[in-house]
Coordinates of C-alpha atoms and ligand atoms in Angstrom, one line a residue:
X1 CA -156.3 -122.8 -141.0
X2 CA -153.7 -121.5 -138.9
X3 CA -151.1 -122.5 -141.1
X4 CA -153.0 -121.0 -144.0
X5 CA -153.3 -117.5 -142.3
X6 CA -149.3 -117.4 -141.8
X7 CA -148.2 -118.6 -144.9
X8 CA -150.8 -115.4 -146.5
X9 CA -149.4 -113.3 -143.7
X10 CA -146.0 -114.2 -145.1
X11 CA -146.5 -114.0 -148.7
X12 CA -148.3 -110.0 -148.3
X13 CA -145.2 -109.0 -146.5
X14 CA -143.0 -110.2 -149.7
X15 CA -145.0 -108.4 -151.6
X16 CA -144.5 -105.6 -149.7
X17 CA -141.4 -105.7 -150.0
X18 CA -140.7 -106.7 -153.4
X19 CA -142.9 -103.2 -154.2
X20 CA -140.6 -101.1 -151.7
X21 CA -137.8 -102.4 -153.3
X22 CA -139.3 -102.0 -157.3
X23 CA -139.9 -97.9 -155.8
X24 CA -136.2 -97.3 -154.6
X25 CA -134.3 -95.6 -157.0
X26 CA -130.7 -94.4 -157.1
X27 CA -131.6 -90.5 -156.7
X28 CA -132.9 -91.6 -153.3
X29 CA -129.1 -92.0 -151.9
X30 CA -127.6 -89.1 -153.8
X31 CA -126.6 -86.3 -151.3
X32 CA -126.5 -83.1 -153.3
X33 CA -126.7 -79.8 -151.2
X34 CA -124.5 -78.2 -149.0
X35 CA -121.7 -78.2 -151.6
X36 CA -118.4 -78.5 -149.9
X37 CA -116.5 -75.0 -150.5
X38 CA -114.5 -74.7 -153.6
X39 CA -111.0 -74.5 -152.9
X40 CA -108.3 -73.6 -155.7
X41 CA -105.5 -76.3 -155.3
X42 CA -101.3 -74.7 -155.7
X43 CA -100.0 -75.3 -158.7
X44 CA -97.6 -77.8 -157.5
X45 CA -98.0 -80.4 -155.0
X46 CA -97.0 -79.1 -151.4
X47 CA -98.1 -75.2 -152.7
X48 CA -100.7 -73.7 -150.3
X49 CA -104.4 -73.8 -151.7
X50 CA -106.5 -70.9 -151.9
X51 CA -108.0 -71.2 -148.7
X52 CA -105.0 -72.1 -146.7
X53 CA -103.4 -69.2 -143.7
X54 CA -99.0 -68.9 -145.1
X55 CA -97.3 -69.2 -141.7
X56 CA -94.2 -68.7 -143.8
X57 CA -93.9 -68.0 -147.2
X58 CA -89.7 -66.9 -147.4
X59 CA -90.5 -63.1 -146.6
X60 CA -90.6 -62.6 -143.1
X61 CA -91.9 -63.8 -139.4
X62 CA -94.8 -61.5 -139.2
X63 CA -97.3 -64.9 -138.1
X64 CA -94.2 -65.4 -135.1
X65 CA -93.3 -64.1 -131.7
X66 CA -90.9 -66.0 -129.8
X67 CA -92.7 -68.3 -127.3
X68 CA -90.6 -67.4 -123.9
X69 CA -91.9 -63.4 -123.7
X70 CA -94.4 -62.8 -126.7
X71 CA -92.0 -60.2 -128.4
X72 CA -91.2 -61.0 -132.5
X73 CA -89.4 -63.8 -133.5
X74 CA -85.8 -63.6 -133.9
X75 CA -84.7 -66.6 -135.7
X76 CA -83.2 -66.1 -139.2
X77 CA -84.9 -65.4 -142.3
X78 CA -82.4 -65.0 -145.8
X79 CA -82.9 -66.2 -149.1
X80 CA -86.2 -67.2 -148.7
X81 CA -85.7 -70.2 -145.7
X82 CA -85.8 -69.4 -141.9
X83 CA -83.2 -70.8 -140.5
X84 CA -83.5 -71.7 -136.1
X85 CA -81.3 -69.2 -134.0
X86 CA -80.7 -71.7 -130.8
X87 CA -79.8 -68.0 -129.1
X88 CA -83.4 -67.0 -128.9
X89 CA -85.1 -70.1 -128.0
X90 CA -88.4 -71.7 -129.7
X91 CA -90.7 -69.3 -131.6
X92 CA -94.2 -70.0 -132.2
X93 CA -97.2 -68.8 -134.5
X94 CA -99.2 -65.6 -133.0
X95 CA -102.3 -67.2 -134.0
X96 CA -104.5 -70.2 -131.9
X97 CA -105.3 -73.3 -133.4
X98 CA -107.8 -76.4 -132.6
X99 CA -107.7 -78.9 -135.5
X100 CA -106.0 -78.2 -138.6
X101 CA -104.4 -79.1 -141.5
X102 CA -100.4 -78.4 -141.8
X103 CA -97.7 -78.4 -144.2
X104 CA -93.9 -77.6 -142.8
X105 CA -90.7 -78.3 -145.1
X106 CA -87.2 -78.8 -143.5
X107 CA -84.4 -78.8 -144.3
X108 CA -80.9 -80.3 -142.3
X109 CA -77.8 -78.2 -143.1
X110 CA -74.7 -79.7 -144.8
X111 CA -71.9 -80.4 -142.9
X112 CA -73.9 -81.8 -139.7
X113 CA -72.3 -83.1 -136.7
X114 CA -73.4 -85.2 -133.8
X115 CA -75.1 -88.4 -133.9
X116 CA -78.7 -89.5 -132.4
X117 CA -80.8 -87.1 -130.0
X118 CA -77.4 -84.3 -130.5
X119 CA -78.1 -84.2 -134.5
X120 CA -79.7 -81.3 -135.7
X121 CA -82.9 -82.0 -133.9
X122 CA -85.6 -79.4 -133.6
X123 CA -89.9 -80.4 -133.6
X124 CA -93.0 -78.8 -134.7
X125 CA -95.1 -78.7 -131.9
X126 CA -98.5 -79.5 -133.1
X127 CA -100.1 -77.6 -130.1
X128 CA -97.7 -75.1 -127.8
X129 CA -98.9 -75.4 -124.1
X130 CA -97.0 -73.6 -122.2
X131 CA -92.9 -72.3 -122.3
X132 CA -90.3 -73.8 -123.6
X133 CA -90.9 -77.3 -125.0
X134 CA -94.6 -78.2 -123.5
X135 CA -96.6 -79.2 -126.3
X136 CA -97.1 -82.6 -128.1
X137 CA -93.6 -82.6 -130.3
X138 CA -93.4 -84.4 -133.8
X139 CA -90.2 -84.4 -133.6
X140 CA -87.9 -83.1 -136.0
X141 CA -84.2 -84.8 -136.2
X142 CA -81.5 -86.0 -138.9
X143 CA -83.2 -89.0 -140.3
X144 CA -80.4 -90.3 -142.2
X145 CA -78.0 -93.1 -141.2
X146 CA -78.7 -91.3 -137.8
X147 CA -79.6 -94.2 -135.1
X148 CA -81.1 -93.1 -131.9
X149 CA -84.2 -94.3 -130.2
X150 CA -87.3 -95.2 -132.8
X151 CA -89.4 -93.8 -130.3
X152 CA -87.8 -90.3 -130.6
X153 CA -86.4 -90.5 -134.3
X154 CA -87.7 -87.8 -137.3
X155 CA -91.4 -88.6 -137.7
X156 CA -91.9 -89.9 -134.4
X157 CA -94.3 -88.5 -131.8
X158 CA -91.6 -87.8 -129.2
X159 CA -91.7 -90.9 -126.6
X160 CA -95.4 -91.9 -127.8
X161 CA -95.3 -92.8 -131.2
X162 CA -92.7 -94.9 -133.9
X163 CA -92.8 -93.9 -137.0
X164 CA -94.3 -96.3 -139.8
X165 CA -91.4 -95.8 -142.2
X166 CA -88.2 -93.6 -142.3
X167 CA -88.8 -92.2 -145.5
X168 CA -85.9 -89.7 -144.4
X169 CA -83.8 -87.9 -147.1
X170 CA -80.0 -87.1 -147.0
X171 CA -79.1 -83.6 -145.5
X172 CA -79.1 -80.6 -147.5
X173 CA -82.4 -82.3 -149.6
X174 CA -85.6 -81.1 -148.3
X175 CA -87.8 -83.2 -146.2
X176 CA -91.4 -82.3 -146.0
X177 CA -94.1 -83.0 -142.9
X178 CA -97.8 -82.9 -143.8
X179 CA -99.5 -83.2 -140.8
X180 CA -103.7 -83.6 -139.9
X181 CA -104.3 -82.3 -136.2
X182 CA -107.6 -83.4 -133.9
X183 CA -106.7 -81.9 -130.5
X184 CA -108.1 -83.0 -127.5
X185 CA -110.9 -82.3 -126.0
X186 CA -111.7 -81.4 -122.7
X187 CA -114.8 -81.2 -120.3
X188 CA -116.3 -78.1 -118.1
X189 CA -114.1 -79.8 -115.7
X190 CA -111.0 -80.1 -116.9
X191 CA -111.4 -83.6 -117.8
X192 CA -110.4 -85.6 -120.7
X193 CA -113.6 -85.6 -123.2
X194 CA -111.4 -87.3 -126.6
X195 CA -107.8 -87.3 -126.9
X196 CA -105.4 -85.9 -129.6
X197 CA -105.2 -87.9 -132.5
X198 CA -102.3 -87.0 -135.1
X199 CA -102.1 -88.4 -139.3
X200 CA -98.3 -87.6 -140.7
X201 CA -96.7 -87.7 -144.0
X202 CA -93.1 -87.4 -144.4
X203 CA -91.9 -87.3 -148.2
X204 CA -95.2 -88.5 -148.9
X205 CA -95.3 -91.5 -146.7
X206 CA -97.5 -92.0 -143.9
X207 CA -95.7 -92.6 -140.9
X208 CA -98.3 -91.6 -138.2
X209 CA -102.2 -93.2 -139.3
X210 CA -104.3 -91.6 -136.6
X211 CA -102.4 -92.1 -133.5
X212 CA -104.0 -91.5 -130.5
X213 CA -101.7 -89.5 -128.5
X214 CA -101.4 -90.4 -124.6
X215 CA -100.8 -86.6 -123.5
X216 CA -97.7 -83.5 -123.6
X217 CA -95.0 -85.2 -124.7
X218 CA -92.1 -85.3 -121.6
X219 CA -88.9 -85.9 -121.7
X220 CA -89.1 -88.0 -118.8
X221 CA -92.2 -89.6 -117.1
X222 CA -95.8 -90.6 -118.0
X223 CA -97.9 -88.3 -119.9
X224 CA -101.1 -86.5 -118.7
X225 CA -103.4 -84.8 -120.3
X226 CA -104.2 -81.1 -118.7
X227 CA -107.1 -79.0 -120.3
X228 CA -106.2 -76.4 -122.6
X229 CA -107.8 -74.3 -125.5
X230 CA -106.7 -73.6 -129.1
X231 CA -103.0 -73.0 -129.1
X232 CA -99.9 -71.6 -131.2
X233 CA -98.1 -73.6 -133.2
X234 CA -94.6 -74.0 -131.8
X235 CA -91.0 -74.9 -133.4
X236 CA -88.3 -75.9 -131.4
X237 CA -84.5 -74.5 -130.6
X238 CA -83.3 -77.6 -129.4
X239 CA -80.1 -76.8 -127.3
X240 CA -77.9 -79.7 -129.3
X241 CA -74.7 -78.0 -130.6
X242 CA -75.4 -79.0 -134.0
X243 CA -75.5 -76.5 -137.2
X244 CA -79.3 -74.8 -137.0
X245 CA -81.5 -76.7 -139.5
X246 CA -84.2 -74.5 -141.8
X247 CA -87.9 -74.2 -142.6
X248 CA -89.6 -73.2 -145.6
X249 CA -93.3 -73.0 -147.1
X250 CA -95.1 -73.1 -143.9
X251 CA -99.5 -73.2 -144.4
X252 CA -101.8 -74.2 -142.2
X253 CA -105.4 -75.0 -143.3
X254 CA -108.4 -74.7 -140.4
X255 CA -110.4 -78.0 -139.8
Ligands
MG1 MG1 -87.0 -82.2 -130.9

């Protein structure tokens, strides 16, 4: 008897589910509204889409004040490229940033001396914190037949983070950084909530797959997360006395 009740008990619930599975139907997965916004794609690969704020577009600095006094950037602009001025230090963008989408071209001069750190180094700092260099630093550096530290070398995350690959061209070619930003985030108190996570292609290549960042970068020391808000975008005037290095197409798209 008892068996009798289970083994009906057992068979209904089949059933059941045989007739819940005969009702599903592929429209019941199908997720059709919101649309995601319709954004017009450049022409070319690495042209900004339509939806996308031109940090630089070869005509002037008008998105940059330099980041030691506020006042408008300084660095060189001719012939379409800006081009760093180590005289007036780092500039950085007059708008704040939380998570974004970015694409920076580069370019290192001919006729480039020095070798490792002293070779046309410079870095996009993916958030500017403060003066001078604070900030997390992808840094920015001759990436060809140039040996210096992996941890520090073009495509790194300065002293957190080896690249995957050097996919690094010659100098006087144009190298190109596409970069996906999640900044951290911070409680009421000033504690970490999530910490900065950075995706990089250089050339095409990813070199950093959602690396989870350990704080600033610093020269020198452990890194530490402090709280902060949205934030400029920063380039860097490195003080090596290497021959300046140039920018060009410069977008940013908001996240
Ligand atoms: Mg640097």
């Amino acid at each position: 008897m008892k068996y009798k009740i289970i083994l009906t008990a057992l068979m209904a619930g089949s059933l059941l589910m045989a007739k819940a599975q005969e009702k599903a139907k592929p429209e019941d997965t199908e997720v059709w509204d919101p649309s995601p916004k319709v954004v017009t794609p450049g022409e070319h690969l690495g042209e900004a889409p339509s939806d996308a704020i031109i940090l630089f577009d070869g005509k002037n600095l008008d998105e940059w004040v330099q980041n030691n006094d506020g006042s408008p950037a300084k660095w060189d602009v001719q012939d379409g490229i800006l081009t760093v001025n180590k005289n007036y230090g780092n500039i950085e963008t007059k708008r704040k940033f939380t998570n974004y989408q970015l694409h920076i071209e580069w370019r290192e001069p001919e006729g480039l001396e020095g070798s490792g750190q002293g070779r046309g180094n410079s870095g996009v700092f993916l958030a500017s914190i403060g003066k001078g260099d604070d900030g997390y630093e992808l840094q920015v550096l001759d990436p060809y037949n140039n040996k210096t530290y992996v941890n520090g070398m073009a495509g790194s995350i300065y002293k957190q983070a080896i690249p995957l690959a050097n996919p690094g061209r010659k100098n006087n070619e144009w190298q190109v950084y596409d970069i996906v930003w999640n900044a951290p985030v911070f409680n009421e108190d000033g504690s970490l909530k999530t910490p900065a996570y950075v995706t990089v292609f250089f050339n095409g290549v990813l070199v950093e797959n959602h690396f989870e960042l350990w704080g600033p970068t610093l020269y020198i020391g452990k890194p530490k997360y402090k709280a902060h808000g949205p934030s400029p975008i920063k380039l860097q005037a490195h003080g090596d006395k290497s021959k300046p290095l140039s920018f060009r197409n410069i977008w940013v798209r908001e996240l």
